[in-house]
PDB file of C-alpha atoms in Angstrom:
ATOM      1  CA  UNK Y   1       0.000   0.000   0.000  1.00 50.00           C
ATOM      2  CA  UNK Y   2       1.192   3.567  -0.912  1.00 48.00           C
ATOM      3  CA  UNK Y   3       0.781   6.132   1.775  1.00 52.00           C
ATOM      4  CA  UNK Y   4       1.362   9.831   0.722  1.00 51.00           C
ATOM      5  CA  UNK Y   5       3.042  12.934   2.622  1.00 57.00           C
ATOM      6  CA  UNK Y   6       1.683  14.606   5.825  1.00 55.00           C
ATOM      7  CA  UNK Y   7       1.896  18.136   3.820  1.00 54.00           C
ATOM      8  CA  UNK Y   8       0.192  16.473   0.295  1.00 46.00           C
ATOM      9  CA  UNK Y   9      -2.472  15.263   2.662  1.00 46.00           C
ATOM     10  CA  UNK Y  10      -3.274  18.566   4.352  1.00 50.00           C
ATOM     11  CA  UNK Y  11      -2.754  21.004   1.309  1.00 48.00           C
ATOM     12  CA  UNK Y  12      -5.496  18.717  -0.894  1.00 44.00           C
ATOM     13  CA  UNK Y  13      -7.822  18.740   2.710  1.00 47.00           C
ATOM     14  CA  UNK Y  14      -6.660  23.001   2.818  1.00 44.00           C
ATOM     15  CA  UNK Y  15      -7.959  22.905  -0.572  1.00 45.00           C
ATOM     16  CA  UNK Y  16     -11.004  21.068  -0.481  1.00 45.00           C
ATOM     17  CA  UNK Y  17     -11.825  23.302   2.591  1.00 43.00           C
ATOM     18  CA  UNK Y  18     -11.511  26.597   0.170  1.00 41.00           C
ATOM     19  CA  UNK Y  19     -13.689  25.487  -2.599  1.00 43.00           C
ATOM     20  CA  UNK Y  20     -16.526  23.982  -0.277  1.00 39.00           C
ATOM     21  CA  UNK Y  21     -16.743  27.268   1.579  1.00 40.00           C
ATOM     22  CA  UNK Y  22     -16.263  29.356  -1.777  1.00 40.00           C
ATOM     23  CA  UNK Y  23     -19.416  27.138  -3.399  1.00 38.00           C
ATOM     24  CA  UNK Y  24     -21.477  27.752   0.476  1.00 37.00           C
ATOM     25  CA  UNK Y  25     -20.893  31.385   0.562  1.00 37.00           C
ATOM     26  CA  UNK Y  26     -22.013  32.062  -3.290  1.00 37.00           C
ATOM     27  CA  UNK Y  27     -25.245  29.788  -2.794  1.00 36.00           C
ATOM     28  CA  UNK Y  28     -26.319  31.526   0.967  1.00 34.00           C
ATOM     29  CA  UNK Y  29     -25.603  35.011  -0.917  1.00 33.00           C
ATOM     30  CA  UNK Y  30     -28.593  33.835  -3.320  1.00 33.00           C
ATOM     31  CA  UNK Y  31     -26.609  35.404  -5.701  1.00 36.00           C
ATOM     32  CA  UNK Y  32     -27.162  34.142  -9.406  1.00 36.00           C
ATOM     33  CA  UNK Y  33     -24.981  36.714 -11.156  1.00 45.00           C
ATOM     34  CA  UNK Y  34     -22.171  35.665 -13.220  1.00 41.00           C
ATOM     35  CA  UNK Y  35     -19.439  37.956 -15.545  1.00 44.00           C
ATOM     36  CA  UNK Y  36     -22.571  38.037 -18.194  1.00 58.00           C
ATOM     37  CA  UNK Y  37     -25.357  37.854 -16.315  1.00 89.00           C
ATOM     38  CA  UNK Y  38     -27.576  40.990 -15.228  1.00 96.00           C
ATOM     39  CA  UNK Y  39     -26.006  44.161 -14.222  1.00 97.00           C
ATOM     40  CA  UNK Y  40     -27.468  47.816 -13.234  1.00 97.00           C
ATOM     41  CA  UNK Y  41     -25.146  50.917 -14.472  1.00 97.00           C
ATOM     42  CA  UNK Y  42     -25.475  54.635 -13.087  1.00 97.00           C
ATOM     43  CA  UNK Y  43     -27.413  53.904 -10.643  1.00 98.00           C
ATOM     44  CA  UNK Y  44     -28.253  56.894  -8.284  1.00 98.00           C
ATOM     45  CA  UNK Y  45     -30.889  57.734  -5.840  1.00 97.00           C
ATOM     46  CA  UNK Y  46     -32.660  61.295  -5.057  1.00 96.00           C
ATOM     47  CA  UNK Y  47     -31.996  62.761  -1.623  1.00 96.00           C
ATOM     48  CA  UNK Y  48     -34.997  63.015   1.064  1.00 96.00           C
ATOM     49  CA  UNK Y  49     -36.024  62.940   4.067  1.00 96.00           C
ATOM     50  CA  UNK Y  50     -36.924  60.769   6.606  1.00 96.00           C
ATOM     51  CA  UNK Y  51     -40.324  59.158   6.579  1.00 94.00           C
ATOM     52  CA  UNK Y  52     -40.911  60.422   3.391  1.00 93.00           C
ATOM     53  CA  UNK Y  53     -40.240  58.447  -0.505  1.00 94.00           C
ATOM     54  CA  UNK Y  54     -37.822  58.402  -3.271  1.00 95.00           C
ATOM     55  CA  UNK Y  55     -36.988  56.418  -6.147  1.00 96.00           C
ATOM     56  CA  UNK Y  56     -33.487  54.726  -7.496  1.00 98.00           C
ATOM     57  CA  UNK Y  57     -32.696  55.317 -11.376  1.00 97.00           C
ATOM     58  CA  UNK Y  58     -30.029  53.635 -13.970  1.00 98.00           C
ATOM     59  CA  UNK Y  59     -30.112  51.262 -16.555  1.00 98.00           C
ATOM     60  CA  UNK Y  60     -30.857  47.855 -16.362  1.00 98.00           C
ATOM     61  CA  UNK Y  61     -28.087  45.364 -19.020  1.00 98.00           C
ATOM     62  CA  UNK Y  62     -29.358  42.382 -19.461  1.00 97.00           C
ATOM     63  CA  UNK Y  63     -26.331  40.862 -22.045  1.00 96.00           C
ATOM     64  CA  UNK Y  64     -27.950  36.993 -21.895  1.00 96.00           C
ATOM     65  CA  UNK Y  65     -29.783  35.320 -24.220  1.00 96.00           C
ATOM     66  CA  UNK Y  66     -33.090  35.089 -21.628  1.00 96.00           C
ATOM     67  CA  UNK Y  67     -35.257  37.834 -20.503  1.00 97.00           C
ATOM     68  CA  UNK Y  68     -34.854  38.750 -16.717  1.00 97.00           C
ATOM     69  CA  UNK Y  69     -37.931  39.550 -14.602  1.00 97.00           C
ATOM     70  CA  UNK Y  70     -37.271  41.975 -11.465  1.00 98.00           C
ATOM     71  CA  UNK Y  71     -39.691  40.403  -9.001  1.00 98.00           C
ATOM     72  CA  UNK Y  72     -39.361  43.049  -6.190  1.00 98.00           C
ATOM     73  CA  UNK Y  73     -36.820  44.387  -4.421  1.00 98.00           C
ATOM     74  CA  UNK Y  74     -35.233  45.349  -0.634  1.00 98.00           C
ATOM     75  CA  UNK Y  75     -33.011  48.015   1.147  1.00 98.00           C
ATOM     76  CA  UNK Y  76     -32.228  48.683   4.433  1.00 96.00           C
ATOM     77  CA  UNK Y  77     -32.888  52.548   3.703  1.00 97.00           C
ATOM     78  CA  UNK Y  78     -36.387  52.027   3.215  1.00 98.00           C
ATOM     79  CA  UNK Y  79     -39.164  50.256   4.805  1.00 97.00           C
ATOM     80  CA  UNK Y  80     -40.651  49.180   1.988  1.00 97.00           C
ATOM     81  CA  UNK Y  81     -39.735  49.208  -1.752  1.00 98.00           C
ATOM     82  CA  UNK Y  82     -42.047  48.918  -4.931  1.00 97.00           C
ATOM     83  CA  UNK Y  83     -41.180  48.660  -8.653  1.00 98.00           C
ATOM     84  CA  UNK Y  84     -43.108  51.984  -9.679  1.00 96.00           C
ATOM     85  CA  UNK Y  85     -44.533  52.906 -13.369  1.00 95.00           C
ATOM     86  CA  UNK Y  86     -45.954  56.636 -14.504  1.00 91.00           C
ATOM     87  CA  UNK Y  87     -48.708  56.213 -16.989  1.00 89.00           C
ATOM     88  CA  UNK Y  88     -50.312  58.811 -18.340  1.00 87.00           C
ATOM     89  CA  UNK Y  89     -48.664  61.322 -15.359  1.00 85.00           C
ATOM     90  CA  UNK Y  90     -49.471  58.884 -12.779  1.00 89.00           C
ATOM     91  CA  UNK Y  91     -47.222  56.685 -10.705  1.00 91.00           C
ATOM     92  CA  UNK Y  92     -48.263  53.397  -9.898  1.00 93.00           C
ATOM     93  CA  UNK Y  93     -46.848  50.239  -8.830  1.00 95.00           C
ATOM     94  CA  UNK Y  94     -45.877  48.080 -11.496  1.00 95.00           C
ATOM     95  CA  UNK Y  95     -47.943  45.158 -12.120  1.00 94.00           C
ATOM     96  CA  UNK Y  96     -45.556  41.769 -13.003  1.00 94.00           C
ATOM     97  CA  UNK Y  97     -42.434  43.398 -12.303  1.00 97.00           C
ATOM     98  CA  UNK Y  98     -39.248  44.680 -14.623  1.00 98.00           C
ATOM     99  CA  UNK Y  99     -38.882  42.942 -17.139  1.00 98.00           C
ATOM    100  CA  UNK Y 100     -35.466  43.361 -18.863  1.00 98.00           C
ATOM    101  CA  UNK Y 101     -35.491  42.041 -23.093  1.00 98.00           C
ATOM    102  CA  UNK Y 102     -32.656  39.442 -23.594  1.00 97.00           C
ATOM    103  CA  UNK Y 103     -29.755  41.246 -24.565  1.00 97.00           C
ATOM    104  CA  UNK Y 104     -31.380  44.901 -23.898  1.00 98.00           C
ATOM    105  CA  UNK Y 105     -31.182  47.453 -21.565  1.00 98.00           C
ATOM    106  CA  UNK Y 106     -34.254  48.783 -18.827  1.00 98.00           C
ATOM    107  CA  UNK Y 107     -33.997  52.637 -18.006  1.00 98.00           C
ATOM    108  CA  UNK Y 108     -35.343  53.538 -14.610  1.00 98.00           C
ATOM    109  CA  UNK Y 109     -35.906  56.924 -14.894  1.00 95.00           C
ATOM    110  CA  UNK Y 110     -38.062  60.184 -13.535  1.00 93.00           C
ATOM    111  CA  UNK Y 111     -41.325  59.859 -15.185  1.00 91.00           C
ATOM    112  CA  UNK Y 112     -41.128  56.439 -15.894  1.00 94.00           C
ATOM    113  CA  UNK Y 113     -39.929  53.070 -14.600  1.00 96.00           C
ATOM    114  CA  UNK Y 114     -38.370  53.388 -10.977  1.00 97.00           C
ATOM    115  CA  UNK Y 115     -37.351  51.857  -7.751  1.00 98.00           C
ATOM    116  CA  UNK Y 116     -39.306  53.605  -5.347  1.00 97.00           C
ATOM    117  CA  UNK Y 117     -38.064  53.866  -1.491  1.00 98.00           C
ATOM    118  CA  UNK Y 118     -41.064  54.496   1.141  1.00 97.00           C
ATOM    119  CA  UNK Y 119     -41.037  54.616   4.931  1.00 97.00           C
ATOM    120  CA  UNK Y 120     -37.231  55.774   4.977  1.00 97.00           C
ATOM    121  CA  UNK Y 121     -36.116  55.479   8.955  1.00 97.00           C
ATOM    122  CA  UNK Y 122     -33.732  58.505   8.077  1.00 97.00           C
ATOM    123  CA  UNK Y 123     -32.309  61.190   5.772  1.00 97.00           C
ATOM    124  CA  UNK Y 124     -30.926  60.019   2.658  1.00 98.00           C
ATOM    125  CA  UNK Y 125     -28.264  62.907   2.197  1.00 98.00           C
ATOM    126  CA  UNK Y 126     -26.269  63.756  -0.886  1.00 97.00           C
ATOM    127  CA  UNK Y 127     -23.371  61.566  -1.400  1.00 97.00           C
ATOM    128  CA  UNK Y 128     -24.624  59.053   1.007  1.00 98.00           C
ATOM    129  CA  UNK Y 129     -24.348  55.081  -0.631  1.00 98.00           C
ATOM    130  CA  UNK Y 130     -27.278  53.348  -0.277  1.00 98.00           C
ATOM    131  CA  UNK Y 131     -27.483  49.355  -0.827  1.00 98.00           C
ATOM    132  CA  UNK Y 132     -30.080  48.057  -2.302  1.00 98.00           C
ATOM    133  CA  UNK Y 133     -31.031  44.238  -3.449  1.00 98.00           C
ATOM    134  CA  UNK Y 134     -32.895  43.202  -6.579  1.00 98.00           C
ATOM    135  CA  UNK Y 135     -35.419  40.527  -6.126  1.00 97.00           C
ATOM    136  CA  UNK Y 136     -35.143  38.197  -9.770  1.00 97.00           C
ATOM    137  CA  UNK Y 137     -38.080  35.686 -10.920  1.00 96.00           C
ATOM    138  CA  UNK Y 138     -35.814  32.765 -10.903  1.00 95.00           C
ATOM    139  CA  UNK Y 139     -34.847  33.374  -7.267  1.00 95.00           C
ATOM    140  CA  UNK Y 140     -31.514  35.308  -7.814  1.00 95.00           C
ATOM    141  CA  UNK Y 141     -30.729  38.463  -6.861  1.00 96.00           C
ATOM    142  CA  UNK Y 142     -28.591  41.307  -7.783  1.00 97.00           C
ATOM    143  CA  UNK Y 143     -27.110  43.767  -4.724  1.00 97.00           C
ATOM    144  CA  UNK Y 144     -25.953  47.173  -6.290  1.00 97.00           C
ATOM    145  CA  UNK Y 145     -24.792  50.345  -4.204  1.00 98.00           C
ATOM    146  CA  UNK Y 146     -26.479  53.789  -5.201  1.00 98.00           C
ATOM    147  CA  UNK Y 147     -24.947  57.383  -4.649  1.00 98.00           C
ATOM    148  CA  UNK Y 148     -27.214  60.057  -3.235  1.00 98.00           C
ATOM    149  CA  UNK Y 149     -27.863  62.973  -5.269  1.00 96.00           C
ATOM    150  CA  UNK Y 150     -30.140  66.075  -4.986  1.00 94.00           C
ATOM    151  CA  UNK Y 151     -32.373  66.359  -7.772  1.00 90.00           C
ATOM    152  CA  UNK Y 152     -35.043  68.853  -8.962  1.00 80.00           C
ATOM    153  CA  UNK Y 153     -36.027  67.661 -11.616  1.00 68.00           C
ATOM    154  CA  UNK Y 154     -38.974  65.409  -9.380  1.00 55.00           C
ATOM    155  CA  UNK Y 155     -40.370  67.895  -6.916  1.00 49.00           C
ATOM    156  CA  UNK Y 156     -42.304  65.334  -5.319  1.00 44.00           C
ATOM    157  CA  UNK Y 157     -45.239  66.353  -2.966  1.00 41.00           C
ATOM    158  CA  UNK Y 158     -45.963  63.526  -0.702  1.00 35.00           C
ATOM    159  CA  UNK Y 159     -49.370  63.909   1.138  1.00 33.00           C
ATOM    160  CA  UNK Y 160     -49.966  62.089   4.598  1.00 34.00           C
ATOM    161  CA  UNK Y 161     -48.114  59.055   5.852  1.00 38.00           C
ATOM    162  CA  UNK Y 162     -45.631  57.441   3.532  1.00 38.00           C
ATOM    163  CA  UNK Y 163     -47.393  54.596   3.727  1.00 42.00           C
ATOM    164  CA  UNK Y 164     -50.988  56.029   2.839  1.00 43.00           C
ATOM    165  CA  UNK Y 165     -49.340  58.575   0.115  1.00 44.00           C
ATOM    166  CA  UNK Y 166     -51.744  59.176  -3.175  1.00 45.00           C
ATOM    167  CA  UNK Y 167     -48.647  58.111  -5.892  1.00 47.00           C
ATOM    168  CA  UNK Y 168     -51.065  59.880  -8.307  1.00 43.00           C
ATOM    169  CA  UNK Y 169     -49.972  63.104  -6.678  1.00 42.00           C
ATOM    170  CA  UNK Y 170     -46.448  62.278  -6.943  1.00 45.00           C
ATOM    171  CA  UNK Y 171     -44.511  64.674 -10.205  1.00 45.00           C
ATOM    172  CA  UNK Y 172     -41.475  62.637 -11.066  1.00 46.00           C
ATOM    173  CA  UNK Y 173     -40.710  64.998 -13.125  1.00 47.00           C
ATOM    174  CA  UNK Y 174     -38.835  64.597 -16.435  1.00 47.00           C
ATOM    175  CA  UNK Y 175     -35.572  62.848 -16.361  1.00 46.00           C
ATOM    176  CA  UNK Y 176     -33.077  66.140 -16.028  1.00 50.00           C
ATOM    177  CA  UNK Y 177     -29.712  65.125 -14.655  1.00 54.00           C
ATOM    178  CA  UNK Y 178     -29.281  65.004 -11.231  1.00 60.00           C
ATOM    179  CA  UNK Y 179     -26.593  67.014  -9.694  1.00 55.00           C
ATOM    180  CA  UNK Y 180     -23.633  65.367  -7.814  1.00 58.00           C
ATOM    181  CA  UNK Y 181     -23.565  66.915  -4.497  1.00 54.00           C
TER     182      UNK Y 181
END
């Protein structure tokens, strides 16, 4: 019988280790994003204040060959986030989600498709980062980071509780660039 080196033993048990915990950690992230898989570019989110709304913008890449439905989504700046729509001059929640065309791109923009924050426990301040974590239809997800940035270009005028606001009386306004500071 052949035995092998102490060292040969433990560096292919060191080794085994590594990959096992690599494979764990990228399946209890939920992550399903690879190199070509769906990605979010200039994102940005408008400054406000506490217990009030806002809404994250960029562009959606989608670069597969499937489409990619945004399910819903989650950030610890908010206490609740919907995937908004304006139709018509009126903001509503979206109805099935984002969906993103194989190989296309998804603005989210003032006066149209959004990421809207409500219930924020605090300020969201210019050049703040704030986290937030895309919910996908085949149980991925996709975590991005979003500057802060005052913007005028919405004006919103939330009525009541954030919770019980009238989005038809929300102006997202057009989509201006927002400024960095």
């Amino acid at each position: 019988m052949r035995t092998r080196p102490r060292s040969y033993t433990r560096a292919l048990a060191t080794a085994s280790a590594l990959a096992l915990a690599a494979t764990l950690s990228s399946c209890a992230s939920g992550a399903s994003q690879s190199d070509d898989s769906l990605t979010l570019t200039d994102p940005w989110v408008k400054t406000a204040a506490a217990d009030g709304m806002t809404a994250v913008f960029g562009t959606l890449e989608n670069p597969t060959d499937a489409d990619v439905t945004i399910t819903g989504a989650s950030s610890d700046a908010a206490g609740m986030v919907e995937l908004h729509e304006v139709v018509d001059g009126t903001m509503q929640e979206k109805d099935g989600g984002f969906t993103v065309p194989a190989g296309g791109e998804l603005a989210l923009e003032p006066g149209g498709l959004h990421l809207m924050l409500m219930a924020l426990p605090e300020d969201i301040l210019a050049g703040e980062e704030i986290t937030v974590t895309l919910e996908l239809a085949d149980g991925g997800t996709l975590e991005f980071t979003a500057p802060a940035k005052d913007f005028d270009g919405g004006n919103e005028d939330y009525e009541g509780d954030s919770m019980d606001a009238d989005h038809g009386e929300m102006d997202m306004g057009s989509s201006a660039a927002p400024s960095d500071g």
